């Protein structure tokens, strides 16, 4: 996977890179997936903002087979991510106003940027909390047969004097 040696120079020089990443390589996603097949396409573009700030635009596309929280089957989740990230030096002091500004996302980096980790982070942030099908049943519910009521024996005692 591609690493960017100097993220600030990448943005300043308006460079772009892109490619695909196998879902199997995104190990932090494995717990929420029904299977690890497929791949994610990504594109990273660097440029300078209106005030000269270094920016990255990351776009991701693909489909992930998330595990349904009810039946544990695969729920296809379409990724269509287009994020604008402002690069800031790691450990930089940001004002409270900057942190509360929802129109900006900050990406703290030393110099080197691991693109695979960035892609995986952005996917994790985009996933639903509890993916599930619109209609499905619990695993094993269909073949459970007739349900036995544990209190059925008590109904025969109803109305009898002590």
PDB file of C-alpha atoms in Angstrom:
ATOM      1  CA  UNK A   1       0.000   0.000   0.000  1.00  0.00           C
ATOM      2  CA  UNK A   2       1.098   3.480  -0.761  1.00  0.00           C
ATOM      3  CA  UNK A   3       2.622   5.731   1.860  1.00  0.00           C
ATOM      4  CA  UNK A   4       3.051   9.437   1.351  1.00  0.00           C
ATOM      5  CA  UNK A   5       6.458  10.542   2.639  1.00  0.00           C
ATOM      6  CA  UNK A   6       5.466  14.200   3.084  1.00  0.00           C
ATOM      7  CA  UNK A   7       1.721  14.896   3.239  1.00  0.00           C
ATOM      8  CA  UNK A   8       2.295  18.663   3.310  1.00  0.00           C
ATOM      9  CA  UNK A   9       4.369  18.558   0.087  1.00  0.00           C
ATOM     10  CA  UNK A  10       1.773  16.222  -1.462  1.00  0.00           C
ATOM     11  CA  UNK A  11      -0.932  18.871  -0.901  1.00  0.00           C
ATOM     12  CA  UNK A  12       1.302  21.831  -1.809  1.00  0.00           C
ATOM     13  CA  UNK A  13       2.298  20.206  -5.127  1.00  0.00           C
ATOM     14  CA  UNK A  14      -1.337  19.232  -5.958  1.00  0.00           C
ATOM     15  CA  UNK A  15      -0.480  15.550  -6.385  1.00  0.00           C
ATOM     16  CA  UNK A  16      -2.976  12.718  -6.746  1.00  0.00           C
ATOM     17  CA  UNK A  17      -2.852   8.975  -6.200  1.00  0.00           C
ATOM     18  CA  UNK A  18      -5.463   6.247  -6.328  1.00  0.00           C
ATOM     19  CA  UNK A  19      -6.035   2.558  -6.521  1.00  0.00           C
ATOM     20  CA  UNK A  20      -7.909  -0.321  -4.945  1.00  0.00           C
ATOM     21  CA  UNK A  21      -7.560  -1.966  -1.581  1.00  0.00           C
ATOM     22  CA  UNK A  22      -8.683  -5.517  -0.798  1.00  0.00           C
ATOM     23  CA  UNK A  23     -11.242  -5.671   2.022  1.00  0.00           C
ATOM     24  CA  UNK A  24      -9.236  -8.579   3.478  1.00  0.00           C
ATOM     25  CA  UNK A  25      -6.384  -6.119   4.166  1.00  0.00           C
ATOM     26  CA  UNK A  26      -8.617  -3.874   6.294  1.00  0.00           C
ATOM     27  CA  UNK A  27      -8.265  -5.917   9.475  1.00  0.00           C
ATOM     28  CA  UNK A  28     -10.033  -3.454  11.794  1.00  0.00           C
ATOM     29  CA  UNK A  29     -13.208  -3.930   9.708  1.00  0.00           C
ATOM     30  CA  UNK A  30     -13.284  -7.728   9.962  1.00  0.00           C
ATOM     31  CA  UNK A  31     -15.411  -7.764  13.148  1.00  0.00           C
ATOM     32  CA  UNK A  32     -18.332  -5.981  11.453  1.00  0.00           C
ATOM     33  CA  UNK A  33     -18.227  -7.845   8.129  1.00  0.00           C
ATOM     34  CA  UNK A  34     -20.117 -10.993   7.096  1.00  0.00           C
ATOM     35  CA  UNK A  35     -17.161 -11.875   4.831  1.00  0.00           C
ATOM     36  CA  UNK A  36     -13.934 -10.203   3.746  1.00  0.00           C
ATOM     37  CA  UNK A  37     -14.232 -10.490  -0.017  1.00  0.00           C
ATOM     38  CA  UNK A  38     -14.192  -7.592  -2.444  1.00  0.00           C
ATOM     39  CA  UNK A  39     -12.228  -4.398  -2.750  1.00  0.00           C
ATOM     40  CA  UNK A  40     -12.537  -0.680  -2.156  1.00  0.00           C
ATOM     41  CA  UNK A  41     -11.519   1.899  -4.741  1.00  0.00           C
ATOM     42  CA  UNK A  42      -9.905   5.080  -3.455  1.00  0.00           C
ATOM     43  CA  UNK A  43      -8.555   8.349  -4.788  1.00  0.00           C
ATOM     44  CA  UNK A  44      -6.557  10.940  -2.839  1.00  0.00           C
ATOM     45  CA  UNK A  45      -5.996  14.429  -4.168  1.00  0.00           C
ATOM     46  CA  UNK A  46      -3.866  17.118  -2.539  1.00  0.00           C
ATOM     47  CA  UNK A  47      -4.288  20.843  -3.027  1.00  0.00           C
ATOM     48  CA  UNK A  48      -4.102  24.216  -1.271  1.00  0.00           C
ATOM     49  CA  UNK A  49      -7.218  25.880   0.101  1.00  0.00           C
ATOM     50  CA  UNK A  50      -8.323  29.488  -0.309  1.00  0.00           C
ATOM     51  CA  UNK A  51      -6.064  30.587   2.555  1.00  0.00           C
ATOM     52  CA  UNK A  52      -3.118  28.404   1.515  1.00  0.00           C
ATOM     53  CA  UNK A  53      -3.942  25.597   3.955  1.00  0.00           C
ATOM     54  CA  UNK A  54      -2.933  22.070   2.858  1.00  0.00           C
ATOM     55  CA  UNK A  55      -5.999  19.978   1.992  1.00  0.00           C
ATOM     56  CA  UNK A  56      -6.677  16.395   0.961  1.00  0.00           C
ATOM     57  CA  UNK A  57      -9.812  15.148  -0.778  1.00  0.00           C
ATOM     58  CA  UNK A  58     -10.374  11.447  -0.221  1.00  0.00           C
ATOM     59  CA  UNK A  59     -13.017   9.612  -2.233  1.00  0.00           C
ATOM     60  CA  UNK A  60     -13.893   5.971  -1.610  1.00  0.00           C
ATOM     61  CA  UNK A  61     -16.261   3.610  -3.374  1.00  0.00           C
ATOM     62  CA  UNK A  62     -17.295   0.002  -3.115  1.00  0.00           C
ATOM     63  CA  UNK A  63     -19.686  -2.319  -1.319  1.00  0.00           C
ATOM     64  CA  UNK A  64     -19.053  -3.907   2.050  1.00  0.00           C
ATOM     65  CA  UNK A  65     -20.957  -7.009   3.259  1.00  0.00           C
ATOM     66  CA  UNK A  66     -21.762  -5.893   6.823  1.00  0.00           C
ATOM     67  CA  UNK A  67     -23.040  -8.464   9.339  1.00  0.00           C
ATOM     68  CA  UNK A  68     -26.727  -7.934  10.171  1.00  0.00           C
ATOM     69  CA  UNK A  69     -27.188  -7.424  13.906  1.00  0.00           C
ATOM     70  CA  UNK A  70     -30.370  -9.566  13.875  1.00  0.00           C
ATOM     71  CA  UNK A  71     -29.728 -12.548  11.618  1.00  0.00           C
ATOM     72  CA  UNK A  72     -25.932 -12.273  11.139  1.00  0.00           C
ATOM     73  CA  UNK A  73     -26.385 -12.469   7.354  1.00  0.00           C
ATOM     74  CA  UNK A  74     -24.717 -10.083   4.919  1.00  0.00           C
ATOM     75  CA  UNK A  75     -26.159  -6.586   4.527  1.00  0.00           C
ATOM     76  CA  UNK A  76     -24.672  -4.861   1.463  1.00  0.00           C
ATOM     77  CA  UNK A  77     -23.462  -1.372   2.418  1.00  0.00           C
ATOM     78  CA  UNK A  78     -22.524   0.951  -0.437  1.00  0.00           C
ATOM     79  CA  UNK A  79     -19.570   3.200   0.301  1.00  0.00           C
ATOM     80  CA  UNK A  80     -19.705   6.595  -1.341  1.00  0.00           C
ATOM     81  CA  UNK A  81     -17.323   8.748   0.679  1.00  0.00           C
ATOM     82  CA  UNK A  82     -16.057  12.151  -0.400  1.00  0.00           C
ATOM     83  CA  UNK A  83     -14.209  13.857   2.472  1.00  0.00           C
ATOM     84  CA  UNK A  84     -12.177  17.027   2.604  1.00  0.00           C
ATOM     85  CA  UNK A  85      -9.430  16.917   5.232  1.00  0.00           C
ATOM     86  CA  UNK A  86      -7.212  19.789   6.339  1.00  0.00           C
ATOM     87  CA  UNK A  87      -3.697  18.614   7.200  1.00  0.00           C
ATOM     88  CA  UNK A  88      -2.314  19.981  10.453  1.00  0.00           C
ATOM     89  CA  UNK A  89       0.985  19.165  12.168  1.00  0.00           C
ATOM     90  CA  UNK A  90       0.638  16.460  14.827  1.00  0.00           C
ATOM     91  CA  UNK A  91       0.329  18.101  18.237  1.00  0.00           C
ATOM     92  CA  UNK A  92      -0.781  21.421  16.768  1.00  0.00           C
ATOM     93  CA  UNK A  93      -2.893  23.577  19.057  1.00  0.00           C
ATOM     94  CA  UNK A  94      -6.335  24.167  17.568  1.00  0.00           C
ATOM     95  CA  UNK A  95      -8.705  26.797  18.911  1.00  0.00           C
ATOM     96  CA  UNK A  96     -12.093  25.821  20.317  1.00  0.00           C
ATOM     97  CA  UNK A  97     -13.761  27.566  17.362  1.00  0.00           C
ATOM     98  CA  UNK A  98     -11.744  25.453  14.917  1.00  0.00           C
ATOM     99  CA  UNK A  99     -12.624  22.244  16.747  1.00  0.00           C
ATOM    100  CA  UNK A 100     -16.350  23.101  16.786  1.00  0.00           C
ATOM    101  CA  UNK A 101     -16.450  24.031  13.082  1.00  0.00           C
ATOM    102  CA  UNK A 102     -18.345  21.127  11.473  1.00  0.00           C
ATOM    103  CA  UNK A 103     -17.459  22.309   7.972  1.00  0.00           C
ATOM    104  CA  UNK A 104     -13.812  21.277   8.494  1.00  0.00           C
ATOM    105  CA  UNK A 105     -12.159  17.979   9.368  1.00  0.00           C
ATOM    106  CA  UNK A 106      -8.565  18.018  10.564  1.00  0.00           C
ATOM    107  CA  UNK A 107      -5.990  15.318   9.883  1.00  0.00           C
ATOM    108  CA  UNK A 108      -3.002  15.553  12.221  1.00  0.00           C
ATOM    109  CA  UNK A 109       0.171  14.096  10.655  1.00  0.00           C
ATOM    110  CA  UNK A 110       3.892  14.226  11.396  1.00  0.00           C
ATOM    111  CA  UNK A 111       4.955  14.179   7.753  1.00  0.00           C
ATOM    112  CA  UNK A 112       4.418  10.644   6.536  1.00  0.00           C
ATOM    113  CA  UNK A 113       0.851   9.500   5.839  1.00  0.00           C
ATOM    114  CA  UNK A 114      -0.254   5.860   5.732  1.00  0.00           C
ATOM    115  CA  UNK A 115      -2.965   5.916   3.057  1.00  0.00           C
ATOM    116  CA  UNK A 116      -4.317   2.447   3.961  1.00  0.00           C
ATOM    117  CA  UNK A 117      -4.837   3.512   7.580  1.00  0.00           C
ATOM    118  CA  UNK A 118      -6.541   6.721   6.414  1.00  0.00           C
ATOM    119  CA  UNK A 119      -8.857   4.766   4.100  1.00  0.00           C
ATOM    120  CA  UNK A 120      -9.716   2.327   6.893  1.00  0.00           C
ATOM    121  CA  UNK A 121     -10.346   5.168   9.376  1.00  0.00           C
ATOM    122  CA  UNK A 122     -12.729   6.923   7.002  1.00  0.00           C
ATOM    123  CA  UNK A 123     -14.634   3.689   6.312  1.00  0.00           C
ATOM    124  CA  UNK A 124     -15.001   3.010  10.046  1.00  0.00           C
ATOM    125  CA  UNK A 125     -16.390   6.508  10.570  1.00  0.00           C
ATOM    126  CA  UNK A 126     -18.953   6.008   7.784  1.00  0.00           C
ATOM    127  CA  UNK A 127     -20.363   2.665   8.960  1.00  0.00           C
ATOM    128  CA  UNK A 128     -23.795   2.464  10.595  1.00  0.00           C
ATOM    129  CA  UNK A 129     -23.799   1.653  14.309  1.00  0.00           C
ATOM    130  CA  UNK A 130     -26.088  -1.388  14.016  1.00  0.00           C
ATOM    131  CA  UNK A 131     -26.491  -2.600  10.423  1.00  0.00           C
ATOM    132  CA  UNK A 132     -29.533  -4.773   9.775  1.00  0.00           C
ATOM    133  CA  UNK A 133     -31.933  -5.874   7.091  1.00  0.00           C
ATOM    134  CA  UNK A 134     -35.331  -4.186   6.834  1.00  0.00           C
ATOM    135  CA  UNK A 135     -37.004  -7.551   7.490  1.00  0.00           C
ATOM    136  CA  UNK A 136     -35.291 -10.605   8.898  1.00  0.00           C
ATOM    137  CA  UNK A 137     -35.632 -12.956  11.830  1.00  0.00           C
ATOM    138  CA  UNK A 138     -33.302 -14.121  14.539  1.00  0.00           C
ATOM    139  CA  UNK A 139     -31.003 -17.023  13.666  1.00  0.00           C
ATOM    140  CA  UNK A 140     -32.728 -20.356  14.280  1.00  0.00           C
ATOM    141  CA  UNK A 141     -36.176 -18.785  14.763  1.00  0.00           C
ATOM    142  CA  UNK A 142     -37.597 -20.390  11.608  1.00  0.00           C
ATOM    143  CA  UNK A 143     -36.701 -23.938  12.601  1.00  0.00           C
ATOM    144  CA  UNK A 144     -37.427 -23.598  16.326  1.00  0.00           C
ATOM    145  CA  UNK A 145     -40.804 -25.356  15.978  1.00  0.00           C
ATOM    146  CA  UNK A 146     -43.648 -24.855  18.429  1.00  0.00           C
ATOM    147  CA  UNK A 147     -42.787 -22.591  21.315  1.00  0.00           C
ATOM    148  CA  UNK A 148     -43.394 -24.086  24.758  1.00  0.00           C
ATOM    149  CA  UNK A 149     -44.711 -21.747  27.411  1.00  0.00           C
ATOM    150  CA  UNK A 150     -42.973 -22.509  30.723  1.00  0.00           C
ATOM    151  CA  UNK A 151     -45.989 -21.196  32.681  1.00  0.00           C
ATOM    152  CA  UNK A 152     -48.588 -23.382  30.920  1.00  0.00           C
ATOM    153  CA  UNK A 153     -48.721 -25.781  33.896  1.00  0.00           C
ATOM    154  CA  UNK A 154     -49.705 -22.919  36.180  1.00  0.00           C
ATOM    155  CA  UNK A 155     -52.868 -22.219  34.182  1.00  0.00           C
ATOM    156  CA  UNK A 156     -54.378 -25.471  35.448  1.00  0.00           C
ATOM    157  CA  UNK A 157     -54.030 -24.199  39.011  1.00  0.00           C
ATOM    158  CA  UNK A 158     -55.926 -21.015  38.187  1.00  0.00           C
ATOM    159  CA  UNK A 159     -59.222 -20.748  40.019  1.00  0.00           C
ATOM    160  CA  UNK A 160     -58.668 -23.779  42.321  1.00  0.00           C
ATOM    161  CA  UNK A 161     -59.087 -23.127  46.043  1.00  0.00           C
ATOM    162  CA  UNK A 162     -56.133 -23.731  48.345  1.00  0.00           C
TER     163      UNK A 162
END
